[in-house]
mmCIF file of C-alpha atoms and ligand atoms in Angstrom:
data_model
loop_
_atom_site.group_PDB
_atom_site.id
_atom_site.type_symbol
_atom_site.label_atom_id
_atom_site.label_comp_id
_atom_site.label_asym_id
_atom_site.label_seq_id
_atom_site.Cartn_x
_atom_site.Cartn_y
_atom_site.Cartn_z
ATOM 1 C CA MET A 22 91.752 123.489 92.799
ATOM 2 C CA THR A 23 91.481 124.085 96.260
ATOM 3 C CA SER A 24 93.215 121.172 97.747
ATOM 4 C CA PRO A 25 91.563 120.958 101.166
ATOM 5 C CA ALA A 26 93.976 119.976 103.817
ATOM 6 C CA ALA A 27 94.421 116.098 103.513
ATOM 7 C CA PRO A 28 91.750 114.255 105.022
ATOM 8 C CA ARG A 29 92.360 112.704 108.437
ATOM 9 C CA GLY A 30 91.458 110.531 110.744
ATOM 10 C CA HIS A 31 90.692 107.109 111.040
ATOM 11 C CA ALA A 32 90.199 105.112 107.655
ATOM 12 C CA VAL A 33 87.867 102.552 107.733
ATOM 13 C CA PHE A 34 85.759 100.075 105.621
ATOM 14 C CA HIS A 35 82.351 99.656 104.343
ATOM 15 C CA ASP A 36 80.912 97.258 102.248
ATOM 16 C CA LEU A 37 80.215 99.380 98.821
ATOM 17 C CA LYS A 38 77.989 97.637 95.935
ATOM 18 C CA VAL A 39 79.393 97.114 92.433
ATOM 19 C CA ALA A 40 77.602 99.633 90.289
ATOM 20 C CA ASP A 41 79.338 98.502 86.954
ATOM 21 C CA VAL A 42 82.365 96.540 85.680
ATOM 22 C CA ARG A 43 83.375 98.123 82.698
ATOM 23 C CA ARG A 44 86.359 96.480 80.450
ATOM 24 C CA LEU A 45 89.084 98.820 79.526
ATOM 25 C CA THR A 46 91.732 96.502 78.036
ATOM 26 C CA ASP A 47 92.567 92.662 77.810
ATOM 27 C CA ASP A 48 93.509 92.968 81.230
ATOM 28 C CA ALA A 49 91.812 96.039 83.098
ATOM 29 C CA VAL A 50 88.563 97.204 83.967
ATOM 30 C CA ALA A 51 87.161 100.109 85.763
ATOM 31 C CA VAL A 52 84.970 99.168 88.752
ATOM 32 C CA THR A 53 82.380 101.777 89.772
ATOM 33 C CA PHE A 54 80.916 101.505 93.365
ATOM 34 C CA ALA A 55 77.753 103.238 94.192
ATOM 35 C CA VAL A 56 78.068 105.276 97.688
ATOM 36 C CA PRO A 57 74.759 105.377 99.518
ATOM 37 C CA PRO A 58 74.158 109.242 100.452
ATOM 38 C CA GLU A 59 74.764 108.741 104.354
ATOM 39 C CA LEU A 60 78.153 107.580 103.291
ATOM 40 C CA ARG A 61 79.157 110.163 100.979
ATOM 41 C CA THR A 62 81.126 112.676 102.956
ATOM 42 C CA ALA A 63 83.221 109.551 104.196
ATOM 43 C CA TYR A 64 84.077 108.898 100.769
ATOM 44 C CA GLY A 65 84.529 112.665 99.716
ATOM 45 C CA PHE A 66 88.508 112.433 98.004
ATOM 46 C CA ARG A 67 90.829 114.544 96.865
ATOM 47 C CA ALA A 68 92.305 114.180 93.321
ATOM 48 C CA GLY A 69 94.994 111.708 93.078
ATOM 49 C CA GLN A 70 93.888 109.409 95.917
ATOM 50 C CA HIS A 71 93.036 105.583 96.130
ATOM 51 C CA LEU A 72 90.826 103.110 97.386
ATOM 52 C CA ALA A 73 91.967 100.039 99.526
ATOM 53 C CA LEU A 74 89.467 96.603 98.506
ATOM 54 C CA ARG A 75 89.383 93.828 100.711
ATOM 55 C CA ILE A 76 89.045 91.295 97.957
ATOM 56 C CA PRO A 77 88.370 87.648 98.122
ATOM 57 C CA THR A 78 91.321 85.027 97.156
ATOM 58 C CA GLY A 79 89.886 81.640 98.272
ATOM 59 C CA THR A 80 87.308 79.478 96.853
ATOM 60 C CA ASP A 81 85.677 79.088 99.876
ATOM 61 C CA GLY A 82 84.796 82.667 100.347
ATOM 62 C CA GLY A 83 86.354 82.974 103.766
ATOM 63 C CA ALA A 84 89.919 84.461 102.882
ATOM 64 C CA SER A 85 90.612 87.739 101.765
ATOM 65 C CA ASP A 86 93.653 89.890 100.752
ATOM 66 C CA ARG A 87 93.761 94.079 100.601
ATOM 67 C CA ARG A 88 94.709 96.043 97.653
ATOM 68 C CA THR A 89 95.128 99.766 96.677
ATOM 69 C CA TYR A 90 93.022 101.232 93.773
ATOM 70 C CA SER A 91 93.604 104.564 92.576
ATOM 71 C CA ILE A 92 90.068 106.464 91.604
ATOM 72 C CA CYS A 93 90.042 108.142 88.431
ATOM 73 C CA SER A 94 86.784 110.395 88.697
ATOM 74 C CA PRO A 95 87.488 113.861 89.206
ATOM 75 C CA GLU A 96 87.734 115.222 92.830
ATOM 76 C CA ASP A 97 84.725 115.240 94.666
ATOM 77 C CA PRO A 98 84.075 115.884 98.373
ATOM 78 C CA GLU A 99 80.603 113.968 98.439
ATOM 79 C CA PRO A 100 80.959 111.621 95.469
ATOM 80 C CA ALA A 101 77.641 109.049 94.522
ATOM 81 C CA GLU A 102 79.923 106.954 92.735
ATOM 82 C CA LEU A 103 83.399 106.331 92.955
ATOM 83 C CA THR A 104 85.647 104.310 90.117
ATOM 84 C CA VAL A 105 88.699 102.932 89.979
ATOM 85 C CA GLY A 106 91.003 101.176 87.434
ATOM 86 C CA VAL A 107 92.028 97.488 87.815
ATOM 87 C CA ARG A 108 94.320 96.020 86.045
ATOM 88 C CA GLU A 109 95.182 92.485 86.147
ATOM 89 C CA VAL A 110 98.586 91.436 87.520
ATOM 90 C CA ALA A 111 99.926 88.074 85.979
ATOM 91 C CA GLY A 112 99.779 85.596 89.240
ATOM 92 C CA GLY A 113 98.087 88.008 91.578
ATOM 93 C CA ALA A 114 96.011 87.422 94.338
ATOM 94 C CA CYS A 115 93.428 89.728 93.532
ATOM 95 C CA SER A 116 93.420 91.385 90.459
ATOM 96 C CA PRO A 117 92.142 88.086 88.475
ATOM 97 C CA TYR A 118 89.213 88.345 91.085
ATOM 98 C CA VAL A 119 88.589 91.859 90.150
ATOM 99 C CA ASN A 120 88.962 91.297 85.949
ATOM 100 C CA ARG A 121 86.951 88.218 85.764
ATOM 101 C CA ARG A 122 84.754 87.332 88.575
ATOM 102 C CA LEU A 123 83.700 90.769 90.085
ATOM 103 C CA ALA A 124 80.231 91.618 88.868
ATOM 104 C CA PRO A 125 77.436 94.435 89.594
ATOM 105 C CA GLY A 126 75.351 94.025 92.681
ATOM 106 C CA GLU A 127 78.282 92.389 94.335
ATOM 107 C CA THR A 128 79.501 94.093 97.648
ATOM 108 C CA LEU A 129 83.161 94.708 98.545
ATOM 109 C CA PRO A 130 84.524 96.158 101.736
ATOM 110 C CA VAL A 131 86.188 99.214 100.629
ATOM 111 C CA LEU A 132 88.268 101.403 102.856
ATOM 112 C CA THR A 133 87.800 105.262 102.890
ATOM 113 C CA PRO A 134 90.050 107.152 100.575
ATOM 114 C CA ALA A 135 93.793 107.328 101.279
ATOM 115 C CA GLY A 136 97.242 108.877 99.854
ATOM 116 C CA ARG A 137 98.730 111.718 99.440
ATOM 117 C CA PHE A 138 99.556 111.835 95.744
ATOM 118 C CA GLY A 139 98.531 115.011 93.881
ATOM 119 C CA LEU A 140 98.658 118.908 94.799
ATOM 120 C CA ARG A 141 99.959 119.718 97.970
ATOM 121 C CA GLY A 142 98.251 122.962 98.681
ATOM 122 C CA ALA A 143 96.025 125.308 96.271
ATOM 123 C CA ALA A 144 96.244 125.236 92.635
ATOM 124 C CA VAL A 145 98.192 128.541 91.268
ATOM 125 C CA PRO A 146 95.348 130.302 89.007
ATOM 126 C CA GLY A 147 96.115 129.743 85.178
ATOM 127 C CA GLY A 148 99.019 127.410 86.403
ATOM 128 C CA ARG A 149 100.672 125.068 84.001
ATOM 129 C CA TYR A 150 100.651 120.887 85.043
ATOM 130 C CA GLY A 151 102.902 118.176 83.864
ATOM 131 C CA ALA A 152 102.581 114.341 84.060
ATOM 132 C CA VAL A 153 104.402 111.323 83.464
ATOM 133 C CA VAL A 154 102.557 108.140 83.595
ATOM 134 C CA GLY A 155 103.388 104.484 82.795
ATOM 135 C CA GLY A 156 100.401 101.914 82.218
ATOM 136 C CA SER A 157 98.015 101.885 84.483
ATOM 137 C CA GLY A 158 99.616 105.071 86.287
ATOM 138 C CA VAL A 159 97.144 107.191 84.089
ATOM 139 C CA THR A 160 94.488 106.328 86.485
ATOM 140 C CA PRO A 161 94.887 108.965 89.193
ATOM 141 C CA VAL A 162 96.334 111.450 86.785
ATOM 142 C CA LEU A 163 93.159 111.564 84.679
ATOM 143 C CA SER A 164 91.283 112.417 87.843
ATOM 144 C CA LEU A 165 94.190 115.112 88.615
ATOM 145 C CA ALA A 166 93.815 116.383 84.846
ATOM 146 C CA ALA A 167 89.947 116.503 85.036
ATOM 147 C CA THR A 168 89.726 118.037 88.191
ATOM 148 C CA LEU A 169 92.570 120.925 87.531
ATOM 149 C CA LEU A 170 91.454 121.784 84.116
ATOM 150 C CA GLY A 171 87.411 121.518 85.032
ATOM 151 C CA ARG A 172 88.095 124.034 88.107
ATOM 152 C CA ASP A 173 90.323 126.355 86.284
ATOM 153 C CA PRO A 174 89.724 127.758 82.957
ATOM 154 C CA ALA A 175 93.177 128.887 82.415
ATOM 155 C CA ALA A 176 95.006 125.734 83.666
ATOM 156 C CA ARG A 177 97.238 123.518 81.276
ATOM 157 C CA PHE A 178 97.852 120.005 81.761
ATOM 158 C CA CYS A 179 100.629 118.199 79.569
ATOM 159 C CA LEU A 180 100.055 114.364 79.792
ATOM 160 C CA VAL A 181 103.055 112.465 78.981
ATOM 161 C CA ARG A 182 101.882 108.531 79.110
ATOM 162 C CA SER A 183 104.023 105.567 78.393
ATOM 163 C CA ASP A 184 102.333 102.104 77.421
ATOM 164 C CA ARG A 185 103.317 98.765 75.746
ATOM 165 C CA SER A 186 101.027 98.869 73.236
ATOM 166 C CA ALA A 187 98.252 101.297 71.976
ATOM 167 C CA ASP A 188 95.983 97.768 72.735
ATOM 168 C CA SER A 189 96.750 97.870 76.604
ATOM 169 C CA ALA A 190 96.523 101.799 76.970
ATOM 170 C CA MET A 191 94.056 102.230 80.074
ATOM 171 C CA PHE A 192 91.320 104.902 79.658
ATOM 172 C CA LEU A 193 92.132 106.028 76.193
ATOM 173 C CA GLU A 194 88.472 107.235 75.634
ATOM 174 C CA GLU A 195 88.525 108.853 78.632
ATOM 175 C CA VAL A 196 91.722 111.068 78.103
ATOM 176 C CA ALA A 197 90.165 111.363 74.354
ATOM 177 C CA ASP A 198 87.195 113.014 75.968
ATOM 178 C CA LEU A 199 88.787 114.960 78.237
ATOM 179 C CA LYS A 200 91.163 116.158 75.158
ATOM 180 C CA ASP A 201 87.878 117.013 72.963
ATOM 181 C CA ARG A 202 86.305 118.965 76.052
ATOM 182 C CA TYR A 203 89.665 121.201 76.482
ATOM 183 C CA PRO A 204 91.287 121.015 73.170
ATOM 184 C CA ASP A 205 93.553 124.006 73.928
ATOM 185 C CA ARG A 206 94.769 123.418 77.593
ATOM 186 C CA LEU A 207 95.034 119.694 77.516
ATOM 187 C CA GLN A 208 97.965 118.041 75.648
ATOM 188 C CA VAL A 209 98.710 114.671 75.518
ATOM 189 C CA VAL A 210 101.868 112.283 74.037
ATOM 190 C CA GLN A 211 101.680 108.462 74.194
ATOM 191 C CA VAL A 212 104.952 106.903 73.848
ATOM 192 C CA LEU A 213 104.595 102.895 73.260
ATOM 193 C CA SER A 214 107.395 101.313 74.692
ATOM 194 C CA ARG A 215 106.741 97.725 72.914
ATOM 195 C CA GLU A 216 105.531 98.570 69.341
ATOM 196 C CA GLU A 217 106.932 99.968 66.397
ATOM 197 C CA GLN A 218 106.310 103.513 65.705
ATOM 198 C CA GLN A 219 102.787 103.952 64.214
ATOM 199 C CA ALA A 220 100.631 106.802 63.030
ATOM 200 C CA GLY A 221 103.253 109.352 63.857
ATOM 201 C CA LEU A 222 103.328 107.599 67.795
ATOM 202 C CA PRO A 223 106.948 107.796 69.630
ATOM 203 C CA ALA A 224 107.751 104.364 70.042
ATOM 204 C CA GLY A 225 110.621 102.984 72.477
ATOM 205 C CA ARG A 226 111.675 103.085 76.481
ATOM 206 C CA LEU A 227 110.948 106.176 77.984
ATOM 207 C CA ASP A 228 114.094 107.138 80.192
ATOM 208 C CA ALA A 229 115.752 110.213 81.382
ATOM 209 C CA GLU A 230 117.012 111.193 78.296
ATOM 210 C CA ARG A 231 114.413 111.016 76.108
ATOM 211 C CA LEU A 232 112.420 112.855 78.784
ATOM 212 C CA THR A 233 114.889 115.557 78.669
ATOM 213 C CA GLU A 234 114.700 115.836 75.063
ATOM 214 C CA LEU A 235 111.022 115.554 74.591
ATOM 215 C CA LEU A 236 109.672 117.597 77.572
ATOM 216 C CA PRO A 237 111.042 121.105 76.384
ATOM 217 C CA ALA A 238 109.745 120.540 73.272
ATOM 218 C CA LEU A 239 106.566 120.068 74.479
ATOM 219 C CA LEU A 240 105.937 122.972 77.222
ATOM 220 C CA PRO A 241 108.014 125.626 79.082
ATOM 221 C CA VAL A 242 109.450 123.346 81.614
ATOM 222 C CA ALA A 243 110.335 126.253 83.945
ATOM 223 C CA GLU A 244 106.894 127.463 84.077
ATOM 224 C CA VAL A 245 104.860 124.433 85.194
ATOM 225 C CA GLU A 246 103.671 124.112 88.685
ATOM 226 C CA GLY A 247 103.831 120.946 89.412
ATOM 227 C CA TRP A 248 104.712 117.280 87.890
ATOM 228 C CA PHE A 249 102.964 114.132 88.646
ATOM 229 C CA LEU A 250 104.784 111.076 88.219
ATOM 230 C CA CYS A 251 102.984 108.116 88.534
ATOM 231 C CA GLY A 252 103.738 104.167 87.391
ATOM 232 C CA PRO A 253 106.216 101.552 87.993
ATOM 233 C CA LEU A 254 109.250 102.536 89.927
ATOM 234 C CA GLY A 255 111.818 102.098 87.055
ATOM 235 C CA LEU A 256 109.662 104.824 85.278
ATOM 236 C CA ILE A 257 109.485 107.202 87.877
ATOM 237 C CA GLN A 258 113.073 107.154 89.072
ATOM 238 C CA GLN A 259 114.002 107.989 84.951
ATOM 239 C CA ALA A 260 111.242 110.361 84.745
ATOM 240 C CA GLU A 261 112.642 112.381 87.964
ATOM 241 C CA ARG A 262 116.156 112.080 87.130
ATOM 242 C CA GLY A 263 114.998 113.976 83.683
ATOM 243 C CA LEU A 264 113.151 116.172 85.350
ATOM 244 C CA ARG A 265 116.275 117.181 87.874
ATOM 245 C CA ALA A 266 118.207 116.935 84.723
ATOM 246 C CA LEU A 267 116.068 120.191 83.591
ATOM 247 C CA GLY A 268 115.938 122.055 86.925
ATOM 248 C CA VAL A 269 112.886 121.370 88.185
ATOM 249 C CA PRO A 270 112.630 121.409 92.035
ATOM 250 C CA ARG A 271 112.274 118.408 93.774
ATOM 251 C CA ARG A 272 109.355 120.318 95.606
ATOM 252 C CA GLN A 273 107.556 120.666 92.286
ATOM 253 C CA ILE A 274 107.664 116.819 91.751
ATOM 254 C CA HIS A 275 104.703 114.338 93.310
ATOM 255 C CA GLU A 276 105.021 110.485 93.109
ATOM 256 C CA GLU A 277 102.790 107.865 93.231
ATOM 257 C CA ILE A 278 104.792 104.505 92.651
ATOM 258 C CA PHE A 279 102.278 101.316 91.468
ATOM 259 C CA HIS A 280 104.960 98.522 91.449
ATOM 260 C CA VAL A 281 107.611 97.991 93.416
ATOM 261 C CA ASP A 282 109.514 94.505 92.694
ATOM 262 C CA ASP A 283 112.527 93.715 95.114
ATOM 263 C CA ALA A 284 114.469 96.871 94.209
ATOM 264 C CA PRO A 285 116.969 98.144 97.251
ATOM 265 C CA ALA A 286 115.460 100.672 99.481
ATOM 266 C CA PRO A 287 115.848 104.209 98.500
ATOM 267 C CA PRO A 288 118.487 106.282 100.341
ATOM 268 C CA PRO A 289 117.729 107.923 103.558
ATOM 269 C CA PRO A 290 116.371 111.502 103.268
ATOM 270 C CA ALA A 291 118.696 114.523 103.901
ATOM 271 C CA SER A 292 116.586 115.981 106.785
ATOM 272 C CA PRO A 293 118.162 115.392 110.379
ATOM 273 C CA ILE A 294 114.821 114.641 111.620
ATOM 274 C CA ALA A 295 113.739 112.092 109.243
ATOM 275 C CA LEU A 296 116.934 110.450 109.815
ATOM 276 C CA ARG A 297 115.144 109.357 113.154
ATOM 277 C CA ALA A 298 113.195 106.877 110.587
ATOM 278 C CA TRP A 299 115.818 105.531 108.887
ATOM 279 C CA ALA A 300 119.316 103.236 109.532
ATOM 280 C CA VAL A 301 121.679 105.589 111.221
ATOM 281 C CA PRO A 302 122.406 102.440 112.080
ATOM 282 C CA PRO A 303 120.204 102.178 115.226
ATOM 283 C CA ALA A 304 121.023 99.437 118.087
ATOM 284 C CA VAL A 305 117.735 97.194 118.336
ATOM 285 C CA PRO A 306 116.321 97.577 122.010
ATOM 286 C CA GLU A 307 115.528 94.230 123.723
ATOM 287 C CA HIS A 308 112.062 95.289 124.736
ATOM 288 C CA SER A 309 110.338 98.044 123.524
ATOM 289 C CA THR A 310 106.688 98.904 124.039
ATOM 290 C CA LEU A 311 104.300 100.502 121.399
ATOM 291 C CA THR A 312 101.638 103.018 122.474
ATOM 292 C CA ALA A 313 99.379 103.770 119.481
ATOM 293 C CA THR A 314 96.171 106.206 118.938
ATOM 294 C CA LEU A 315 93.686 104.858 116.664
ATOM 295 C CA ALA A 316 90.052 106.664 115.819
ATOM 296 C CA GLY A 317 90.510 108.261 119.260
ATOM 297 C CA ARG A 318 91.534 105.340 121.438
ATOM 298 C CA SER A 319 94.999 104.723 122.619
ATOM 299 C CA GLY A 320 96.507 101.260 123.743
ATOM 300 C CA SER A 321 100.014 100.186 124.453
ATOM 301 C CA TRP A 322 101.525 96.827 123.513
ATOM 302 C CA PRO A 323 105.117 95.217 123.899
ATOM 303 C CA LEU A 324 106.533 94.507 120.798
ATOM 304 C CA ARG A 325 108.059 91.130 119.843
ATOM 305 C CA PRO A 326 110.997 90.570 118.346
ATOM 306 C CA GLY A 327 111.665 91.654 115.104
ATOM 307 C CA GLU A 328 108.031 93.095 114.877
ATOM 308 C CA LYS A 329 106.921 95.772 112.510
ATOM 309 C CA LEU A 330 104.795 98.257 114.608
ATOM 310 C CA LEU A 331 101.841 97.698 112.295
ATOM 311 C CA ASP A 332 101.849 93.823 113.150
ATOM 312 C CA ALA A 333 101.964 94.865 117.071
ATOM 313 C CA VAL A 334 99.169 97.157 116.666
ATOM 314 C CA LEU A 335 96.804 94.817 114.309
ATOM 315 C CA ARG A 336 97.286 92.076 117.322
ATOM 316 C CA ALA A 337 94.932 94.442 119.164
ATOM 317 C CA ARG A 338 93.485 96.664 116.787
ATOM 318 C CA PRO A 339 92.259 94.818 113.372
ATOM 319 C CA ASP A 340 91.021 98.031 112.443
ATOM 320 C CA ALA A 341 94.437 99.575 111.744
ATOM 321 C CA PRO A 342 94.814 100.864 108.135
ATOM 322 C CA TYR A 343 96.780 99.217 105.874
ATOM 323 C CA ALA A 344 96.651 97.780 102.588
ATOM 324 C CA CYS A 345 100.017 96.883 100.792
ATOM 325 C CA ARG A 346 102.338 96.130 103.328
ATOM 326 C CA GLY A 347 105.522 96.619 101.418
ATOM 327 C CA GLY A 348 106.160 100.437 101.766
ATOM 328 C CA VAL A 349 104.031 101.513 98.479
ATOM 329 C CA CYS A 350 100.504 102.741 99.053
ATOM 330 C CA GLY A 351 101.013 104.913 102.185
ATOM 331 C CA THR A 352 97.592 103.790 103.939
ATOM 332 C CA CYS A 353 99.304 102.752 107.217
ATOM 333 C CA ARG A 354 100.989 106.430 107.756
ATOM 334 C CA ALA A 355 101.379 107.440 111.037
ATOM 335 C CA PHE A 356 102.642 110.108 113.074
ATOM 336 C CA LEU A 357 105.943 109.347 115.248
ATOM 337 C CA VAL A 358 104.646 111.156 118.389
ATOM 338 C CA ARG A 359 107.599 109.814 120.577
ATOM 339 C CA GLY A 360 110.692 107.436 120.214
ATOM 340 C CA GLU A 361 112.468 106.856 117.097
ATOM 341 C CA VAL A 362 112.078 104.317 114.174
ATOM 342 C CA ARG A 363 113.788 102.149 111.561
ATOM 343 C CA MET A 364 111.920 101.899 108.229
ATOM 344 C CA ASP A 365 112.885 99.000 105.941
ATOM 345 C CA ARG A 366 111.649 101.030 103.290
ATOM 346 C CA SER A 367 109.582 103.918 101.974
ATOM 347 C CA TYR A 368 108.172 104.704 98.720
ATOM 348 C CA ALA A 369 105.063 106.143 100.072
ATOM 349 C CA LEU A 370 106.250 109.250 102.000
ATOM 350 C CA GLU A 371 107.320 112.406 100.063
ATOM 351 C CA PRO A 372 110.747 114.345 102.114
ATOM 352 C CA ASP A 373 108.368 116.878 103.605
ATOM 353 C CA GLU A 374 106.179 114.385 105.301
ATOM 354 C CA LEU A 375 109.539 112.471 106.558
ATOM 355 C CA ALA A 376 110.545 115.438 107.907
ATOM 356 C CA ALA A 377 107.296 116.396 109.888
ATOM 357 C CA GLY A 378 107.761 113.040 111.646
ATOM 358 C CA TYR A 379 105.448 111.085 109.481
ATOM 359 C CA VAL A 380 106.435 106.719 109.253
ATOM 360 C CA LEU A 381 104.887 103.966 107.289
ATOM 361 C CA ALA A 382 103.714 101.298 110.206
ATOM 362 C CA CYS A 383 104.391 98.529 107.764
ATOM 363 C CA GLN A 384 107.590 99.141 107.388
ATOM 364 C CA SER A 385 109.028 100.407 110.976
ATOM 365 C CA HIS A 386 110.974 98.836 113.537
ATOM 366 C CA PRO A 387 111.524 100.051 116.968
ATOM 367 C CA VAL A 388 114.906 101.867 117.945
ATOM 368 C CA THR A 389 114.065 102.959 121.126
ATOM 369 C CA GLU A 390 112.373 101.382 124.457
ATOM 370 C CA GLN A 391 109.031 103.589 123.914
ATOM 371 C CA VAL A 392 107.706 104.185 120.418
ATOM 372 C CA GLU A 393 104.309 106.389 119.974
ATOM 373 C CA LEU A 394 102.328 106.482 117.264
ATOM 374 C CA ASP A 395 99.306 108.587 116.114
ATOM 375 C CA PHE A 396 97.045 107.337 113.341
ATOM 376 C CA ASP A 397 94.726 109.995 113.689
ATOM 377 C CA GLY A 398 97.592 112.324 113.432
HETATM 378 S S1 LIG B 410 100.677 99.334 103.697
HETATM 379 FE FE1 LIG B 410 101.282 100.510 102.460
HETATM 380 S S2 LIG B 410 102.790 101.510 102.798
HETATM 381 FE FE2 LIG B 410 102.467 100.297 104.644
#
């Protein structure tokens, strides 16, 4: 797979028509949007990326909120359709609407694709790839597996998926179809966490210890070019620990976290440049000014005490990109051109992005009197 340089520039919302809503499990659907010809280039995406949707949250039709959902279709530079997987979160503000009320023919504002999950660079011809996913984490990995296997007749992919139960597993049919298409090159192992072992399926929790036993039995771990971890924070931490114990370098591990409860912030990264973005501990200036460039236009605004950079930008530029506001999705990623910031937490940036000077605007507080962000960079 030639993974193009990450599409940058300003992500924008367009209204897209819902072409199909297909039930996957009792609590999950696949939603397909039709992309009109004039917008297909704008919605070109890399395998592993996601879409932010603006979803009605009130009964009067006025209130809305944003959520990101991963694309499950294979990579496409000019897609005619885009399909995302949406699992209902009990008590959630948005996913119940998508699961129970959204219908074909309706339109939703959809942000152009974003996200950095996936291969960072060109695929190695004939390369082996591995993935450990939990629950709805299978969604972007389905796109990655289909893309890698479809583009390179010698590529191999091993998917280890952890699901609560067989009934709750999303995209079972699609994974089975992929397995039928590439029987010798796709390996699939499903672990059920809340079900007794059945029909030879392993059961129980997938933790670091289990993975260090399971993975070497499935494939030569040292020959794997890239690992994709996707799902809840706990599973990703366990999988990363297991892979590191097996000697896998961190740069070969790609992560996308789907759920973070109120877990403590991850430790500061080791890079001295990245430390600019973390508590060192910083003194907070009394007055700070933020300059931001977005879609080629720049502006400067004073920051209010305690205000995060994204909130300051949104006061003047409501088109600024964001979705989760929790440091998870990476939609608000921006290049720190000048000054220093402290981030409350970051689950979305890889170490090389932090080292290069990227920050999450939704988590950043100023540490210097002047801070400059470039959302187009
Ligand atoms: S909006 Fe999701 S990480 Fe900032």
